[in-house]
PDB file of C-alpha atoms in Angstrom:
ATOM      1  CA  MET A  15      -6.454 -58.402  15.736  1.00  0.00           C
ATOM      2  CA  LYS A  16      -5.274 -59.002  12.181  1.00  0.00           C
ATOM      3  CA  VAL A  17      -6.724 -57.215   9.164  1.00  0.00           C
ATOM      4  CA  ALA A  18      -6.273 -58.870   5.769  1.00  0.00           C
ATOM      5  CA  THR A  19      -5.866 -56.314   2.911  1.00  0.00           C
ATOM      6  CA  GLY A  20      -4.980 -57.552  -0.608  1.00  0.00           C
ATOM      7  CA  GLY A  21      -3.275 -60.804   0.638  1.00  0.00           C
ATOM      8  CA  VAL A  22      -1.148 -58.802   3.210  1.00  0.00           C
ATOM      9  CA  GLU A  23      -1.893 -59.108   6.892  1.00  0.00           C
ATOM     10  CA  LEU A  24      -1.621 -55.959   9.097  1.00  0.00           C
ATOM     11  CA  GLU A  25      -1.827 -55.616  12.670  1.00  0.00           C
ATOM     12  CA  ALA A  26      -4.324 -52.999  13.725  1.00  0.00           C
ATOM     13  CA  PRO A  27      -3.574 -50.883  16.810  1.00  0.00           C
ATOM     14  CA  LYS A  28      -5.290 -52.030  19.915  1.00  0.00           C
ATOM     15  CA  VAL A  29      -8.090 -49.667  21.106  1.00  0.00           C
ATOM     16  CA  ASP A  30      -9.316 -49.452  24.615  1.00  0.00           C
ATOM     17  CA  PRO A  31     -13.072 -49.166  24.363  1.00  0.00           C
ATOM     18  CA  SER A  32     -13.390 -47.467  27.792  1.00  0.00           C
ATOM     19  CA  CYS A  33     -11.220 -44.610  26.555  1.00  0.00           C
ATOM     20  CA  PRO A  34     -12.191 -43.242  23.146  1.00  0.00           C
ATOM     21  CA  THR A  35      -9.168 -41.075  22.185  1.00  0.00           C
ATOM     22  CA  LEU A  36      -8.349 -39.843  18.776  1.00  0.00           C
ATOM     23  CA  TYR A  37      -4.585 -40.009  17.955  1.00  0.00           C
ATOM     24  CA  ILE A  38      -3.398 -37.093  15.585  1.00  0.00           C
ATOM     25  CA  ALA A  39       0.144 -37.420  14.092  1.00  0.00           C
ATOM     26  CA  THR A  40       2.499 -34.518  14.894  1.00  0.00           C
ATOM     27  CA  SER A  41       5.258 -33.308  12.807  1.00  0.00           C
ATOM     28  CA  ALA A  42       7.735 -35.266  15.063  1.00  0.00           C
ATOM     29  CA  ASP A  43       5.844 -38.403  14.404  1.00  0.00           C
ATOM     30  CA  LEU A  44       6.160 -37.828  10.641  1.00  0.00           C
ATOM     31  CA  GLY A  45       9.913 -37.228  10.953  1.00  0.00           C
ATOM     32  CA  CYS A  46       9.690 -33.535  10.357  1.00  0.00           C
ATOM     33  CA  PRO A  47      11.745 -31.108  12.484  1.00  0.00           C
ATOM     34  CA  SER A  48       9.382 -29.207  14.985  1.00  0.00           C
ATOM     35  CA  GLU A  49      10.965 -25.906  13.883  1.00  0.00           C
ATOM     36  CA  ILE A  50       9.333 -26.107  10.511  1.00  0.00           C
ATOM     37  CA  THR A  51       5.921 -24.179  10.396  1.00  0.00           C
ATOM     38  CA  PRO A  52       3.723 -23.880   7.558  1.00  0.00           C
ATOM     39  CA  ARG A  53       4.006 -20.614   5.675  1.00  0.00           C
ATOM     40  CA  ARG A  54       1.177 -18.183   6.398  1.00  0.00           C
ATOM     41  CA  ARG A  55      -0.164 -16.487   3.442  1.00  0.00           C
ATOM     42  CA  ARG A  56       0.103 -12.799   3.780  1.00  0.00           C
ATOM     43  CA  LYS A  57      -3.330 -11.097   3.564  1.00  0.00           C
ATOM     44  CA  ARG A  58      -3.431  -9.177   0.333  1.00  0.00           C
ATOM     45  CA  PRO A  59      -4.074  -5.532   0.671  1.00  0.00           C
ATOM     46  CA  VAL A  60      -7.153  -3.941  -1.064  1.00  0.00           C
ATOM     47  CA  ARG A  61      -6.080  -2.526  -4.426  1.00  0.00           C
ATOM     48  CA  SER A  62      -6.247   1.189  -4.979  1.00  0.00           C
ATOM     49  CA  ARG A  63      -9.207   2.628  -6.751  1.00  0.00           C
ATOM     50  CA  SER A  64      -9.337   5.370  -9.387  1.00  0.00           C
ATOM     51  CA  ILE A  65     -12.073   7.939  -9.820  1.00  0.00           C
ATOM     52  CA  ARG A  66     -12.034   9.415 -13.452  1.00  0.00           C
ATOM     53  CA  VAL A  67     -13.347  12.954 -13.626  1.00  0.00           C
ATOM     54  CA  ALA A  68     -13.972  12.419 -17.341  1.00  0.00           C
ATOM     55  CA  ARG A  69     -16.712   9.837 -16.459  1.00  0.00           C
ATOM     56  CA  ALA A  70     -18.460  12.331 -14.079  1.00  0.00           C
ATOM     57  CA  SER A  71     -21.598  13.891 -15.398  1.00  0.00           C
ATOM     58  CA  LYS A  72     -21.965  17.629 -15.942  1.00  0.00           C
ATOM     59  CA  ARG A  73     -24.330  17.784 -13.010  1.00  0.00           C
ATOM     60  CA  GLU A  74     -21.859  16.170 -10.646  1.00  0.00           C
ATOM     61  CA  ILE A  75     -18.944  18.547 -11.785  1.00  0.00           C
ATOM     62  CA  GLU A  76     -21.195  21.548 -11.307  1.00  0.00           C
ATOM     63  CA  ARG A  77     -22.220  20.461  -7.855  1.00  0.00           C
ATOM     64  CA  ALA A  78     -18.611  19.920  -6.909  1.00  0.00           C
ATOM     65  CA  ARG A  79     -17.695  23.433  -8.218  1.00  0.00           C
ATOM     66  CA  LEU A  80     -20.526  25.052  -6.188  1.00  0.00           C
ATOM     67  CA  ARG A  81     -19.476  23.265  -3.044  1.00  0.00           C
ATOM     68  CA  LEU A  82     -15.743  24.362  -3.492  1.00  0.00           C
ATOM     69  CA  ASP A  83     -16.943  28.034  -4.116  1.00  0.00           C
ATOM     70  CA  SER A  84     -19.239  28.085  -1.002  1.00  0.00           C
ATOM     71  CA  GLU A  85     -16.751  26.513   1.490  1.00  0.00           C
ATOM     72  CA  PRO A  86     -13.723  28.607   2.567  1.00  0.00           C
ATOM     73  CA  PRO A  87     -10.304  27.049   1.836  1.00  0.00           C
ATOM     74  CA  PRO A  88      -8.802  24.951   4.611  1.00  0.00           C
ATOM     75  CA  ASP A  89      -6.156  26.413   6.768  1.00  0.00           C
ATOM     76  CA  ARG A  90      -3.273  24.195   5.700  1.00  0.00           C
ATOM     77  CA  PRO A  91       0.275  24.575   6.693  1.00  0.00           C
ATOM     78  CA  ARG A  92       2.448  26.182   3.949  1.00  0.00           C
ATOM     79  CA  THR A  93       5.921  24.967   4.891  1.00  0.00           C
ATOM     80  CA  ARG A  94       7.440  21.718   6.183  1.00  0.00           C
ATOM     81  CA  ALA A  95       8.284  23.436   9.719  1.00  0.00           C
ATOM     82  CA  GLU A  96       4.565  24.247  10.265  1.00  0.00           C
ATOM     83  CA  CYS A  97       3.414  20.645   9.133  1.00  0.00           C
ATOM     84  CA  ALA A  98       6.041  18.720  11.222  1.00  0.00           C
ATOM     85  CA  SER A  99       4.458  19.704  14.404  1.00  0.00           C
ATOM     86  CA  GLY A 100       0.873  19.334  13.164  1.00  0.00           C
ATOM     87  CA  PRO A 101      -1.516  16.429  14.231  1.00  0.00           C
ATOM     88  CA  ARG A 102      -0.752  12.891  12.894  1.00  0.00           C
ATOM     89  CA  PRO A 103      -2.172  11.212  10.962  1.00  0.00           C
ATOM     90  CA  CYS A 104      -2.295  14.388   8.888  1.00  0.00           C
ATOM     91  CA  PRO A 105      -5.953  15.527   8.185  1.00  0.00           C
ATOM     92  CA  HIS A 106      -4.908  17.527   5.108  1.00  0.00           C
ATOM     93  CA  VAL A 107      -5.695  14.896   2.377  1.00  0.00           C
ATOM     94  CA  SER A 108      -5.344  17.587  -0.432  1.00  0.00           C
ATOM     95  CA  CYS A 109      -1.668  18.113   0.292  1.00  0.00           C
ATOM     96  CA  LYS A 110       0.599  16.633  -2.342  1.00  0.00           C
ATOM     97  CA  HIS A 111       2.645  14.723   0.134  1.00  0.00           C
ATOM     98  CA  HIS A 112      -0.345  12.932   1.715  1.00  0.00           C
ATOM     99  CA  LEU A 113      -0.310   9.140   1.029  1.00  0.00           C
ATOM    100  CA  TYR A 114      -4.066   8.586   1.098  1.00  0.00           C
ATOM    101  CA  LEU A 115      -4.698   9.673  -2.525  1.00  0.00           C
ATOM    102  CA  ASP A 116      -3.028  10.955  -5.682  1.00  0.00           C
ATOM    103  CA  VAL A 117      -4.348  13.257  -8.204  1.00  0.00           C
ATOM    104  CA  SER A 118      -3.128  13.171 -11.828  1.00  0.00           C
ATOM    105  CA  PRO A 119      -2.206  16.742 -13.008  1.00  0.00           C
ATOM    106  CA  TYR A 120      -2.883  15.731 -16.606  1.00  0.00           C
ATOM    107  CA  THR A 121      -6.259  13.956 -16.467  1.00  0.00           C
ATOM    108  CA  GLY A 122      -7.597  14.960 -13.059  1.00  0.00           C
ATOM    109  CA  THR A 123      -7.994  11.396 -12.097  1.00  0.00           C
ATOM    110  CA  ILE A 124      -8.153  10.748  -8.338  1.00  0.00           C
ATOM    111  CA  LYS A 125      -6.492   7.458  -7.165  1.00  0.00           C
ATOM    112  CA  ILE A 126      -7.448   6.445  -3.646  1.00  0.00           C
ATOM    113  CA  ASN A 127      -4.490   4.334  -2.478  1.00  0.00           C
ATOM    114  CA  PHE A 128      -6.232   2.864   0.648  1.00  0.00           C
ATOM    115  CA  PRO A 129      -9.908   2.457  -0.068  1.00  0.00           C
ATOM    116  CA  ASP A 130     -10.430  -0.023   2.718  1.00  0.00           C
ATOM    117  CA  ILE A 131      -9.486   2.376   5.566  1.00  0.00           C
ATOM    118  CA  GLU A 132     -10.243   5.956   6.628  1.00  0.00           C
ATOM    119  CA  VAL A 133      -7.830   8.739   6.689  1.00  0.00           C
ATOM    120  CA  TRP A 134      -7.716   8.819  10.503  1.00  0.00           C
ATOM    121  CA  GLU A 135      -6.859   5.054  10.650  1.00  0.00           C
ATOM    122  CA  MET A 136      -3.592   5.364   8.722  1.00  0.00           C
ATOM    123  CA  ARG A 137      -0.393   4.581  10.566  1.00  0.00           C
ATOM    124  CA  VAL A 138       1.724   7.121   8.480  1.00  0.00           C
ATOM    125  CA  SER A 139       0.094   9.648   6.148  1.00  0.00           C
ATOM    126  CA  CYS A 140       2.859  12.048   5.098  1.00  0.00           C
ATOM    127  CA  ALA A 141       5.612  11.196   2.556  1.00  0.00           C
ATOM    128  CA  LEU A 142       7.830  13.909   4.256  1.00  0.00           C
ATOM    129  CA  ASP A 143       7.586  12.119   7.595  1.00  0.00           C
ATOM    130  CA  ILE A 144       8.872   8.845   5.941  1.00  0.00           C
ATOM    131  CA  ALA A 145      11.659  10.802   4.221  1.00  0.00           C
ATOM    132  CA  ASP A 146      12.687  12.280   7.583  1.00  0.00           C
ATOM    133  CA  ASN A 147      13.111   8.620   8.815  1.00  0.00           C
ATOM    134  CA  GLY A 148      15.760   7.824   6.268  1.00  0.00           C
ATOM    135  CA  GLY A 149      16.176   4.726   3.996  1.00  0.00           C
ATOM    136  CA  MET A 150      13.643   1.884   4.010  1.00  0.00           C
ATOM    137  CA  ARG A 151      13.362  -1.477   2.364  1.00  0.00           C
ATOM    138  CA  LEU A 152      11.364  -1.847  -0.819  1.00  0.00           C
ATOM    139  CA  GLU A 153       8.817  -4.114   1.027  1.00  0.00           C
ATOM    140  CA  ASP A 154       8.249  -1.322   3.543  1.00  0.00           C
ATOM    141  CA  VAL A 155       7.860   1.322   0.878  1.00  0.00           C
ATOM    142  CA  GLY A 156       5.548  -0.899  -1.139  1.00  0.00           C
ATOM    143  CA  GLU A 157       3.347  -1.466   2.051  1.00  0.00           C
ATOM    144  CA  LEU A 158       3.146   2.245   2.796  1.00  0.00           C
ATOM    145  CA  MET A 159       2.235   3.068  -0.850  1.00  0.00           C
ATOM    146  CA  ASN A 160      -0.070   0.132  -1.261  1.00  0.00           C
ATOM    147  CA  VAL A 161       1.896  -1.309  -4.141  1.00  0.00           C
ATOM    148  CA  THR A 162       3.968  -4.404  -4.630  1.00  0.00           C
ATOM    149  CA  ARG A 163       7.815  -4.519  -3.849  1.00  0.00           C
ATOM    150  CA  GLU A 164       8.507  -4.697  -7.709  1.00  0.00           C
ATOM    151  CA  ARG A 165       6.288  -1.601  -8.476  1.00  0.00           C
ATOM    152  CA  ALA A 166       8.157   0.367  -5.720  1.00  0.00           C
ATOM    153  CA  ARG A 167      11.394  -0.641  -7.390  1.00  0.00           C
ATOM    154  CA  GLN A 168      10.137   0.556 -10.817  1.00  0.00           C
ATOM    155  CA  ILE A 169       8.870   3.918  -9.365  1.00  0.00           C
ATOM    156  CA  GLU A 170      12.407   4.371  -7.740  1.00  0.00           C
ATOM    157  CA  ILE A 171      14.071   3.727 -11.118  1.00  0.00           C
ATOM    158  CA  GLN A 172      11.759   6.359 -12.973  1.00  0.00           C
ATOM    159  CA  ALA A 173      12.359   8.911 -10.255  1.00  0.00           C
ATOM    160  CA  LEU A 174      16.199   8.481 -10.454  1.00  0.00           C
ATOM    161  CA  ALA A 175      16.004   8.737 -14.271  1.00  0.00           C
ATOM    162  CA  LYS A 176      13.889  12.087 -13.903  1.00  0.00           C
ATOM    163  CA  LEU A 177      16.525  13.472 -11.412  1.00  0.00           C
ATOM    164  CA  GLU A 178      19.374  12.440 -13.763  1.00  0.00           C
ATOM    165  CA  LEU A 179      17.588  14.132 -16.638  1.00  0.00           C
ATOM    166  CA  GLY A 180      17.099  17.269 -14.651  1.00  0.00           C
ATOM    167  CA  GLU A 181      20.790  17.592 -13.836  1.00  0.00           C
ATOM    168  CA  ARG A 182      21.512  17.230 -17.558  1.00  0.00           C
ATOM    169  CA  GLN A 183      19.164  19.998 -18.519  1.00  0.00           C
ATOM    170  CA  VAL A 184      20.779  22.367 -15.941  1.00  0.00           C
ATOM    171  CA  SER A 185      24.167  21.800 -17.507  1.00  0.00           C
ATOM    172  CA  LEU A 186      22.801  22.286 -21.059  1.00  0.00           C
ATOM    173  CA  ARG A 187      21.454  25.647 -19.916  1.00  0.00           C
ATOM    174  CA  ASP A 188      24.819  26.656 -18.654  1.00  0.00           C
ATOM    175  CA  TYR A 189      26.232  25.773 -22.005  1.00  0.00           C
ATOM    176  CA  PHE A 190      23.785  27.769 -24.018  1.00  0.00           C
ATOM    177  CA  GLU A 191      23.944  30.890 -21.770  1.00  0.00           C
TER     178      GLU A 191
END
C-alpha cells in the first residue's frame, strides 16, 4: 500500500487485521543506549514553618503560661551520657539539640523544620547522634536539616566564622589580663 503525501510516496507498514498489535518504539529503536534512563525528579520536601509569638493574642499567651505552670517539667536527660542510651527517635522536642524544631532566643519564634511528619516518624532526631557518626556530605546534612545543600554550606561557613571569632576573643582576653 502506497500513501501519497505532498507529492512523495511512502510505503505504509503492512498490518495484519487478525492481530491488532500496537508497536511502541524503544530507546534501542531510536538509536539511544539502553543504559540511559530519564532523570527522576526528587520529591521536594515540605518547607519549614515558623510560628511567631509576636502574632499570638494575649489570650493564647496566657493559656500557654497557665498550661506550663500546671504541668510538671518533663524528666529530661541532663548530660550526653544519659541521653545516648535513651529512646530513639528522641521524644524530648524541647532539647536544643533536637532537629524537629528550633526556637529563636531573640524573638521567641518557633520554627518547625519538618511540618509534614510527626516527631516519632523521624529517622534521626538528635544533632548529637549525627555528630557522633562523623563527617557527612552537604546533601545529607541538608536533608537532615530540611534545607538545601547551598543553605547547609552557608550555615557551615557562619559556624566556622563564629568559632574563629571566639578564638580571637580568648586571645585578646589574655592580652588585656
